[in-house]
Amino acid sequence: LLDHHGVTSLIAGNLISIHVRDRDGILPGSTIDDRLDFFNSDMRACNSVSGVRNRLPPLRQSNLTGDSSYPDLHGPLVKASNTRSLVPYLVGLQERAVSAYPTPQNRHMLKVVKAVHLIYETLYAAGYFLTAVEKASIAKLCNRLGLHYQVLAVQAVREGLLLWKETPKLHYLVGHLATQSRLINPRYVQGYTSESMVGTMADIYGKSMAGPHHAIVQAKFARKYCVGLTIDWTLGAII
């Protein structure tokens, strides 16, 4: 939901895109490419000082816009770990933006990126099971993220701008992450649908949902997956 083609990628893509396209903002440079070069240099310097291990490569404009033309941080070298590691730098960048230009947009953007940063910090500092205080904090932060993201999305629609796309992952994050956190710390059970096993299982499960499937889909899925594994592991099997 967060760092792998998820909400963090959307937040990062929007925040960076807005700043590199602002000729009068906090990033110096006469063109978008000049401002993006400064961003890359500044990010690299901050990563060196902070000792960040999982670093993004220098970003290009093509890394900031998704297939739907909405900002979305992506690319072959943009992974879950370096997207997650980018968040503290973005918090500092946005704090500078609010200090220099305390516009409503900048303040809402700071609330959003701070919320996702604190969600990460809370979950990665906690054990397998969250304390009552940590559970309440996650619920508050998810609500805060959703509230300020929604404000930014509505304002973008009013201005006719392709910014702050609202995706199912955003709704799942805001509506369900806190509920899951009451059971177990999500970071200990996280996975990515692009991983071969998870993606294969999800694909089989989706294709098994035909007709009155609710009572039988789990058994049907398990049977298909086991048959597939048997074929894969049988020497000389023809697929």
Tab-separated table of C-alpha atoms in Angstrom:
chain	number	residue	atom	x	y	z
A	1	LEU	CA	0.000	0.000	0.000
A	2	LEU	CA	2.831	2.389	0.764
A	3	ASP	CA	6.253	2.217	-0.761
A	4	HIS	CA	6.032	-0.094	-3.812
A	5	HIS	CA	3.961	1.660	-6.479
A	6	GLY	CA	1.791	2.847	-3.623
A	7	VAL	CA	0.852	5.912	-1.628
A	8	THR	CA	4.441	6.904	-0.833
A	9	SER	CA	5.251	6.855	-4.545
A	10	LEU	CA	2.273	9.136	-5.205
A	11	ILE	CA	3.231	11.550	-2.427
A	12	ALA	CA	6.864	11.688	-3.555
A	13	GLY	CA	5.941	12.080	-7.221
A	14	ASN	CA	3.513	14.922	-6.510
A	15	LEU	CA	5.764	16.753	-4.093
A	16	ILE	CA	8.845	16.612	-6.332
A	17	SER	CA	6.882	17.445	-9.494
A	18	ILE	CA	5.270	20.485	-7.918
A	19	HIS	CA	8.593	21.883	-6.722
A	20	VAL	CA	10.583	21.268	-9.910
A	21	ARG	CA	7.845	22.930	-11.953
A	22	ASP	CA	7.680	25.995	-9.707
A	23	ARG	CA	9.910	28.673	-11.226
A	24	ASP	CA	9.618	30.840	-8.118
A	25	GLY	CA	9.891	28.117	-5.485
A	26	ILE	CA	12.620	26.726	-3.274
A	27	LEU	CA	14.548	24.884	-5.999
A	28	PRO	CA	16.830	27.244	-7.945
A	29	GLY	CA	17.149	27.021	-11.717
A	30	SER	CA	15.715	28.590	-14.844
A	31	THR	CA	14.314	25.332	-16.294
A	32	ILE	CA	12.678	22.182	-14.961
A	33	ASP	CA	15.821	20.196	-15.727
A	34	ASP	CA	17.965	22.743	-13.851
A	35	ARG	CA	15.727	22.542	-10.809
A	36	LEU	CA	15.664	18.743	-11.009
A	37	ASP	CA	19.472	18.702	-11.153
A	38	PHE	CA	19.567	20.807	-7.998
A	39	PHE	CA	17.078	18.458	-6.346
A	40	ASN	CA	19.248	15.446	-7.209
A	41	SER	CA	22.389	17.141	-5.885
A	42	ASP	CA	20.648	18.247	-2.700
A	43	MET	CA	19.168	14.778	-2.151
A	44	ARG	CA	22.574	13.156	-2.678
A	45	ALA	CA	24.248	15.530	-0.201
A	46	CYS	CA	21.588	14.970	2.452
A	47	ASN	CA	21.794	11.196	1.976
A	48	SER	CA	25.555	11.322	2.474
A	49	VAL	CA	25.249	13.342	5.668
A	50	SER	CA	22.462	11.098	7.017
A	51	GLY	CA	24.188	7.862	6.011
A	52	VAL	CA	21.252	6.603	3.936
A	53	ARG	CA	22.086	3.188	2.468
A	54	ASN	CA	19.170	2.624	0.091
A	55	ARG	CA	19.467	5.561	-2.280
A	56	LEU	CA	17.524	6.556	-5.344
A	57	PRO	CA	19.446	7.154	-8.555
A	58	PRO	CA	19.361	10.696	-9.997
A	59	LEU	CA	15.783	11.309	-11.059
A	60	ARG	CA	14.622	12.430	-14.484
A	61	GLN	CA	11.295	13.949	-15.473
A	62	SER	CA	10.259	10.525	-16.807
A	63	ASN	CA	10.561	9.126	-13.257
A	64	LEU	CA	7.919	11.519	-11.968
A	65	THR	CA	4.945	11.031	-14.288
A	66	GLY	CA	2.987	7.794	-14.516
A	67	ASP	CA	1.013	6.311	-17.409
A	68	SER	CA	-2.062	8.365	-16.473
A	69	SER	CA	-0.049	11.638	-16.535
A	70	TYR	CA	-0.507	12.014	-12.775
A	71	PRO	CA	2.728	12.340	-10.769
A	72	ASP	CA	3.988	8.984	-9.563
A	73	LEU	CA	7.568	8.175	-8.584
A	74	HIS	CA	8.576	5.122	-10.619
A	75	GLY	CA	11.262	3.578	-12.800
A	76	PRO	CA	13.412	0.447	-13.153
A	77	LEU	CA	15.734	1.533	-10.317
A	78	VAL	CA	13.001	2.935	-8.070
A	79	LYS	CA	12.407	0.211	-5.487
A	80	ALA	CA	10.482	-0.149	-2.247
A	81	SER	CA	13.486	0.402	0.013
A	82	ASN	CA	14.877	3.517	-1.677
A	83	THR	CA	11.393	5.026	-2.003
A	84	ARG	CA	10.897	4.536	1.729
A	85	SER	CA	14.353	5.956	2.456
A	86	LEU	CA	13.505	9.106	0.475
A	87	VAL	CA	10.739	10.169	2.874
A	88	PRO	CA	12.906	11.844	5.574
A	89	TYR	CA	14.557	14.004	2.911
A	90	LEU	CA	11.145	14.988	1.533
A	91	VAL	CA	10.021	16.025	5.018
A	92	GLY	CA	13.023	18.341	5.291
A	93	LEU	CA	12.447	19.706	1.781
A	94	GLN	CA	8.821	20.445	2.524
A	95	GLU	CA	9.655	22.077	5.845
A	96	ARG	CA	11.911	24.436	3.892
A	97	ALA	CA	9.069	25.115	1.471
A	98	VAL	CA	6.651	25.971	4.270
A	99	SER	CA	9.229	28.202	5.933
A	100	ALA	CA	9.836	30.127	2.708
A	101	TYR	CA	6.306	30.052	1.279
A	102	PRO	CA	3.666	29.153	3.911
A	103	THR	CA	0.867	28.653	1.377
A	104	PRO	CA	-2.092	26.363	2.153
A	105	GLN	CA	-0.837	23.907	-0.472
A	106	ASN	CA	2.627	23.720	1.076
A	107	ARG	CA	1.192	23.276	4.566
A	108	HIS	CA	-1.111	20.448	3.452
A	109	MET	CA	1.788	18.798	1.600
A	110	LEU	CA	3.879	18.927	4.761
A	111	LYS	CA	1.072	17.313	6.770
A	112	VAL	CA	0.827	14.493	4.221
A	113	VAL	CA	4.530	13.690	3.977
A	114	LYS	CA	5.012	14.003	7.754
A	115	ALA	CA	2.133	11.595	8.324
A	116	VAL	CA	3.620	8.898	6.091
A	117	HIS	CA	7.047	9.480	7.676
A	118	LEU	CA	5.635	8.987	11.188
A	119	ILE	CA	3.717	5.881	10.075
A	120	TYR	CA	7.003	4.367	8.921
A	121	GLU	CA	8.821	5.404	12.092
A	122	THR	CA	6.104	3.981	14.322
A	123	LEU	CA	5.819	0.636	12.524
A	124	TYR	CA	9.569	0.096	12.098
A	125	ALA	CA	10.276	0.921	15.745
A	126	ALA	CA	7.519	-1.327	17.081
A	127	GLY	CA	7.589	-5.050	17.742
A	128	TYR	CA	5.336	-7.716	16.289
A	129	PHE	CA	2.386	-6.351	18.243
A	130	LEU	CA	1.755	-2.640	18.718
A	131	THR	CA	1.069	-1.096	22.096
A	132	ALA	CA	-2.181	0.738	22.727
A	133	VAL	CA	-0.379	4.050	22.239
A	134	GLU	CA	1.139	2.900	18.935
A	135	LYS	CA	-2.214	1.629	17.665
A	136	ALA	CA	-3.846	4.961	18.457
A	137	SER	CA	-0.973	6.804	16.767
A	138	ILE	CA	-1.285	4.777	13.543
A	139	ALA	CA	-5.037	5.396	13.418
A	140	LYS	CA	-4.522	9.131	13.917
A	141	LEU	CA	-1.766	9.326	11.286
A	142	CYS	CA	-3.748	7.373	8.662
A	143	ASN	CA	-6.699	9.699	9.190
A	144	ARG	CA	-4.444	12.774	8.980
A	145	LEU	CA	-2.824	11.540	5.777
A	146	GLY	CA	-6.196	10.870	4.168
A	147	LEU	CA	-7.657	14.203	5.251
A	148	HIS	CA	-4.857	16.395	3.901
A	149	TYR	CA	-4.358	14.290	0.756
A	150	GLN	CA	-8.077	14.715	0.040
A	151	VAL	CA	-7.830	18.491	0.463
A	152	LEU	CA	-4.971	18.593	-2.041
A	153	ALA	CA	-6.835	16.328	-4.488
A	154	VAL	CA	-10.013	18.419	-4.364
A	155	GLN	CA	-8.057	21.631	-4.877
A	156	ALA	CA	-6.274	20.101	-7.872
A	157	VAL	CA	-9.617	19.155	-9.436
A	158	ARG	CA	-10.916	22.694	-8.933
A	159	GLU	CA	-7.850	24.075	-10.681
A	160	GLY	CA	-7.980	21.516	-13.489
A	161	LEU	CA	-4.610	20.004	-12.562
A	162	LEU	CA	-3.559	16.357	-12.830
A	163	LEU	CA	-2.234	16.101	-9.296
A	164	TRP	CA	-2.828	13.957	-6.201
A	165	LYS	CA	-4.468	10.988	-7.875
A	166	GLU	CA	-6.704	9.012	-5.533
A	167	THR	CA	-6.157	5.278	-5.942
A	168	PRO	CA	-7.573	2.148	-4.278
A	169	LYS	CA	-4.305	1.787	-2.337
A	170	LEU	CA	-4.894	5.210	-0.792
A	171	HIS	CA	-8.367	4.179	0.356
A	172	TYR	CA	-7.077	0.849	1.690
A	173	LEU	CA	-4.314	2.623	3.581
A	174	VAL	CA	-6.571	5.212	5.172
A	175	GLY	CA	-9.430	2.809	5.868
A	176	HIS	CA	-7.740	-0.460	6.787
A	177	LEU	CA	-4.077	-0.112	7.796
A	178	ALA	CA	-4.961	0.958	11.336
A	179	THR	CA	-7.361	-1.977	11.657
A	180	GLN	CA	-4.687	-4.452	10.546
A	181	SER	CA	-2.221	-2.829	12.930
A	182	ARG	CA	-4.465	-3.773	15.838
A	183	LEU	CA	-3.829	-7.429	14.995
A	184	ILE	CA	-0.143	-7.431	14.022
A	185	ASN	CA	2.505	-4.956	12.925
A	186	PRO	CA	2.053	-4.789	9.107
A	187	ARG	CA	5.784	-4.484	8.494
A	188	TYR	CA	6.282	-8.089	9.618
A	189	VAL	CA	3.796	-9.438	7.064
A	190	GLN	CA	4.345	-7.030	4.185
A	191	GLY	CA	4.638	-8.296	0.627
A	192	TYR	CA	4.524	-6.990	-2.928
A	193	THR	CA	2.219	-8.223	-5.689
A	194	SER	CA	5.043	-7.868	-8.205
A	195	GLU	CA	6.961	-10.620	-6.417
A	196	SER	CA	6.582	-13.824	-8.409
A	197	MET	CA	4.930	-15.942	-5.701
A	198	VAL	CA	2.540	-13.241	-4.495
A	199	GLY	CA	1.651	-12.212	-8.039
A	200	THR	CA	1.057	-15.807	-9.149
A	201	MET	CA	-1.133	-16.532	-6.144
A	202	ALA	CA	-3.159	-13.353	-6.640
A	203	ASP	CA	-3.612	-14.122	-10.347
A	204	ILE	CA	-4.859	-17.664	-9.697
A	205	TYR	CA	-7.141	-16.458	-6.919
A	206	GLY	CA	-8.664	-13.760	-9.142
A	207	LYS	CA	-9.299	-16.167	-12.026
A	208	SER	CA	-10.935	-18.658	-9.658
A	209	MET	CA	-13.639	-16.208	-8.580
A	210	ALA	CA	-16.412	-17.249	-10.950
A	211	GLY	CA	-20.029	-17.973	-10.061
A	212	PRO	CA	-20.956	-18.721	-6.436
A	213	HIS	CA	-17.311	-18.716	-5.517
A	214	HIS	CA	-17.290	-17.508	-1.923
A	215	ALA	CA	-17.801	-20.931	-0.372
A	216	ILE	CA	-15.258	-22.779	-2.529
A	217	VAL	CA	-12.701	-20.307	-3.879
A	218	GLN	CA	-10.047	-20.949	-1.229
A	219	ALA	CA	-10.058	-24.714	-1.743
A	220	LYS	CA	-10.140	-24.248	-5.536
A	221	PHE	CA	-7.189	-21.842	-5.401
A	222	ALA	CA	-5.142	-24.116	-3.148
A	223	ARG	CA	-5.787	-27.103	-5.431
A	224	LYS	CA	-4.732	-25.182	-8.559
A	225	TYR	CA	-1.609	-23.819	-6.901
A	226	CYS	CA	-0.543	-27.254	-5.644
A	227	VAL	CA	-1.112	-28.771	-9.098
A	228	GLY	CA	1.027	-26.027	-10.619
A	229	LEU	CA	3.823	-26.622	-8.117
A	230	THR	CA	3.680	-30.368	-8.748
A	231	ILE	CA	4.071	-29.818	-12.486
A	232	ASP	CA	6.896	-27.317	-11.987
A	233	TRP	CA	8.797	-29.661	-9.649
A	234	THR	CA	8.304	-32.855	-11.698
A	235	LEU	CA	11.360	-33.687	-13.777
A	236	GLY	CA	10.572	-33.881	-17.472
A	237	ALA	CA	7.082	-32.439	-17.057
A	238	ILE	CA	5.647	-30.780	-20.141
A	239	ILE	CA	3.811	-27.515	-19.421
